Amino acid sequence: MNDLKLPAIDYAALAPMLILFGVACLGVLVEAAVPRARRGLVQVPLGLLGLVAALVFVIAEAGTRKRTAGEAIAIDGPALFLQGAIIVLGVVALLLIAERSLEPGGPFVAQPARPVGSEADRSQAAGEGGATEAYPLVMFALAGMLLFVAANDLLTMFVALEVFSLPLYLLCALARRRRLLSQEAALKYFLLGAYASAFFLFGIALIYGYAGAITFSRIHQAVTAGTGSGVLLFAGLALLAIGLLFKAAAAPFHVWTPDVYQGAPTPITSLMAACTKTAAFGALLRVLYVGFPGATWDFRPIIGVIAILTMLVGAVLAVTQTDMKRLLAYSSIANAGYLLVGVLAMTPEGVSSTLFYLVAYGFTVIAAFAVVTLVRDADGEATHLSRWAGLGRRSPLFAGVFTFLLLAFAGIPLTSGFTSKFAVFGAAFGGGQVWLVVAGVVTSMLLAFPYLRVVVMMWLSEPGESTPSVSVPGAFTSAALVIGVLVTLLLGVLPGPLLDLTTRAGDFVR
Amino acid sequence: MNFPFLSVLTVAPLVGAVVVALLPRTRPALAKQVALGWSVAVLALSVAMWIAYQAGGDRFQFRESYPWIPNWGVRFTFAADGIALVMLMLIAVLMPLVILASWHDAERGKRNVPVYFALLLALQSTMFGVFAAADVFLFYVFFEVMLVPMYFLIGSYGGGKRQYAAVKFFLYSLVGGLFMLAAVIGLWVLGGHTFDWQALVDANFSTGAERWLFLGFFAAFAIKAPFFPFHTWLPDAGGAAPAGAAAILVGVLDKVGTFGILRYCLPLFPEASRYFAPLALTLAVIGIIYAALLAVGQNDLKRLVSYTSIAHFGFIGVGIFAFTTQAGTGAVLYMVNHGLATGLLFLVVGMFVARRNSALVSDFGGAGKLLPLLAGVLLFAGLASLALPGTAPFVSEFLVLLGSFTVNKTVAVIATSGIILAAGYVLWMIQRTTQGTVNPALASNEGMRHDMSLREKVVVAPLIALIVLLGFYPKPVTDVINPAVKATMADVGASDPAPAAGTTEAAR
């Protein structure tokens, strides 16, 4: 009988993930052990501390290039950068999630299982403390994302995909207001997400059939050698891409996005828009750059068409939206298209520009959703666009901040939106993908219109009867907002340091 | 002298804007005084720069360069040639006058007064930057950011369909800007990852790439200028903007388009410029005739002035793409003179509109009997605008036609007919507003009883003086422009035809 050899495990390299999984488990214990009223007081510092500790380990590992845990996990520049980005964005999103002062009980419902409209449900809407289970769920999701971007074989990647997706499905159902919308969002996200996972899994099976392996280095060898059946390769890669592009919210796999973004509690929406997108593109980068660069000529036209379709769908449908959260959802779809443009450069600049874009967009979008949580009336957030009319007169500060964020989305210079667009377009141009740059520029023009419409609404219209007031944000939301806006400005004016970082982090280990 | 004029000029108005914006809303008078004082100080600095500039010296002077984004080779590089210098002066001269002319504009409609003047100063800062930049990336940044203050000036403080006009202005300019962005990225990748203007001029591109890049830049500038058929935003924006902002918009901001063609399209893409010159000339000539015809039919004074500007931009376009030093000098001089003349015209029209609360020609009639002095100034502004000999625009228009006649007779002849149409729209407009029997509605109008106040006289006097002065003695300006235009034409590779006897005398 052969001896089983245990793979060598580099615990320091895995520490960020281990810490977050540990914190998540601790959070579950806190739910069991601490009285309901005091759980929030424990969970928030626990989560923040865990994230900070994980970040410390990520930074300590800077410069590492190795595979560990039997080649299942790769710790290299992109992985560490993405893990750091997810953690930092997660901290900012967690601040929004922890906000309790905007409405009694916070943004989450106490007992999501109670039937909507029942007596018990009405009483909990009135101000019962929100579910603190959200915190461990968020930590599980973030830990899964860290694993997702570091996964070096397809099975680990699939496990990570499920680990971070399942908590998000649950979190979507926890909105305190408009419960039916929230539950619908969760169900939709779950069903479509399950399909996407199934596609992904099927893709893994086909790729295994092609390459006889699931690690990216072996797949790369097989693709370069070009020995196996082309059908298996292309069908497998297509199915894998569907699974990943679903999470990235690229058209035509985007249909869940507006509904889920609208129905989910706004802090969770910001978490999905920033962190999930980062994780999904991180994994997509690794799959395409490490596993399948040999098939670039085969997949680039198809994913290029998807990129253009994504930008077009996002831009055109954003024009017709009347709800702020849906508008931001379509804008997020369009941004997935711009990110794909960067990915498809298939050059080192392509990686670094995509990484830069992910960070820049993440901060801006969290800040934008932070403003959305503030504009509210007695029934919760007032997300209908018409309600934002004249907001500039009511509350010039927040309208000014939101205008700045919209200008960033529109790609006006001196905001991070411009520098990041410049980075991805420049990379794509350098990679010979001029058609994608032209499509990106044309859709940017379309996309400017919905943003501008909101600016017009806020500043140039007179406030009406139904214009809600802007709540004074609590310390947590203020902090998230200030961080988001400052980073948006800073990356627009002085992108140098982060560009340096992404350039140095752009090298995958195979 | 090594004083960093250009960066200080770019930053100073921005600081002023922040200061003015922070002044309490309840003290509008203070905000106005600070803004006026600030803009006068900026003007003084600009005059010092004009004196320090050596007309016969290097092509680019006052060069400064600081690192900004090393990863992309982006630097804060400022440098001014003669063309940029005269545009910078034009902004510096117009801004205090516009602030003075807008003294009461923002008070109507309970808008925030300090913010209005802060936006004007911020706009001045971005315009300085756009003309002073010698780094393509920096130029692009200013080119886009410039839209934001102007957007709010039109949208928040304008009249009529201000929201529609503001959005249309922003979207048109942004569309052009994004075409340019694609071209800027292409230029950067193909030109060896640098944005330095000089390095890019020295770079070589393949013919195909050069033509596409030219089109990207040209689209942005043709929308900005605007040339036919990209002009439709200007009458809306000019008609809706408050008079002061409209004077800046048409007088200076649009010149970024023609300036950009001279500074970027021609030197960077000489082959493509020659290739596309017939197209550009055609658009310019159509613009001259078409806009003049539309101007004749306008009933709204501000829209009418906007259309006249489009016609004038056609002349500038002809001057640029004729590729002779004479026509080029005429075009640049036209950019200055048009800024003065149309600026004056917009400000005077604004004074009429402020009295009547309407910009419709049909709401006036015989106003000259009630306001003889103001009507006289309108007549002068109108005559300057139609390029009457003795006013500054005549010199430039004459130079443009002369310079283009030597190389392209057809274009010159068709363009000349634009002069006749110009006489038509100006004189007919003046006749309908200020002459004839007094409109009964005017006689009972309180505002129409006050002729020009001292403030309004102070606003128009320097402009009238400059128009007359440059009409008789343009040499100080042409001396600065000429070397720069010569160098630009050398970049394009165009050589002047042998000058017919006496033409240079006509220029003086």
Short mmCIF file of N, CA, C and O in Angstrom, two decimals, chain A residues 112 137 165-175 182 186 189-190 265 268:
data_model
loop_
_atom_site.label_atom_id
_atom_site.label_comp_id
_atom_site.label_asym_id
_atom_site.label_seq_id
_atom_site.Cartn_x
_atom_site.Cartn_y
_atom_site.Cartn_z
N PRO A 112 -36.13 37.13 8.46
CA PRO A 112 -36.49 37.12 7.04
C PRO A 112 -37.50 36.04 6.67
O PRO A 112 -38.16 36.14 5.65
N LEU A 137 -22.24 36.05 7.38
CA LEU A 137 -22.46 35.75 5.97
C LEU A 137 -21.53 36.58 5.09
O LEU A 137 -20.93 36.07 4.13
N SER A 165 -20.91 32.63 -3.23
CA SER A 165 -22.23 32.92 -3.81
C SER A 165 -23.36 32.65 -2.83
O SER A 165 -24.28 33.47 -2.70
N LEU A 166 -23.30 31.53 -2.14
CA LEU A 166 -24.44 31.16 -1.29
C LEU A 166 -24.76 32.22 -0.23
O LEU A 166 -25.91 32.60 -0.07
N PRO A 167 -23.74 32.75 0.49
CA PRO A 167 -24.08 33.81 1.44
C PRO A 167 -24.69 35.02 0.77
O PRO A 167 -25.60 35.65 1.33
N LEU A 168 -24.24 35.33 -0.45
CA LEU A 168 -24.80 36.51 -1.12
C LEU A 168 -26.26 36.30 -1.46
O LEU A 168 -27.08 37.23 -1.34
N TYR A 169 -26.63 35.07 -1.88
CA TYR A 169 -28.05 34.81 -2.15
C TYR A 169 -28.88 35.13 -0.92
O TYR A 169 -29.92 35.78 -0.99
N LEU A 170 -28.38 34.66 0.24
CA LEU A 170 -29.11 34.88 1.48
C LEU A 170 -29.19 36.36 1.82
O LEU A 170 -30.24 36.89 2.18
N LEU A 171 -28.05 37.02 1.69
CA LEU A 171 -27.99 38.43 2.07
C LEU A 171 -28.97 39.27 1.25
O LEU A 171 -29.54 40.24 1.75
N CYS A 172 -29.17 38.85 0.00
CA CYS A 172 -30.09 39.61 -0.85
C CYS A 172 -31.51 39.61 -0.29
O CYS A 172 -32.29 40.52 -0.57
N ALA A 173 -31.87 38.59 0.46
CA ALA A 173 -33.25 38.47 0.92
C ALA A 173 -33.51 39.21 2.21
O ALA A 173 -34.60 39.16 2.76
N LEU A 174 -32.51 39.91 2.72
CA LEU A 174 -32.63 40.45 4.08
C LEU A 174 -33.11 41.89 4.16
O LEU A 174 -33.10 42.48 5.23
N ALA A 175 -33.52 42.49 3.05
CA ALA A 175 -33.88 43.91 3.10
C ALA A 175 -35.02 44.16 4.08
O ALA A 175 -35.97 43.39 4.14
N SER A 182 -37.18 42.14 -2.30
CA SER A 182 -35.93 41.59 -1.81
C SER A 182 -35.93 40.07 -1.95
O SER A 182 -34.95 39.47 -2.41
N ALA A 186 -33.57 37.62 -4.26
CA ALA A 186 -32.75 36.52 -3.77
C ALA A 186 -33.05 35.24 -4.55
O ALA A 186 -32.13 34.52 -4.96
N TYR A 189 -31.63 35.49 -8.09
CA TYR A 189 -30.18 35.40 -8.05
C TYR A 189 -29.76 33.95 -7.80
O TYR A 189 -28.87 33.41 -8.44
N PHE A 190 -30.49 33.31 -6.87
CA PHE A 190 -30.14 31.93 -6.53
C PHE A 190 -30.34 31.00 -7.72
O PHE A 190 -29.48 30.22 -8.08
N PRO A 265 -30.68 44.68 -0.06
CA PRO A 265 -30.42 45.85 0.77
C PRO A 265 -29.25 46.63 0.16
O PRO A 265 -28.27 46.02 -0.30
N ILE A 268 -25.65 45.74 0.73
CA ILE A 268 -25.25 44.48 0.09
C ILE A 268 -25.06 44.69 -1.41
O ILE A 268 -24.16 44.12 -2.02
#
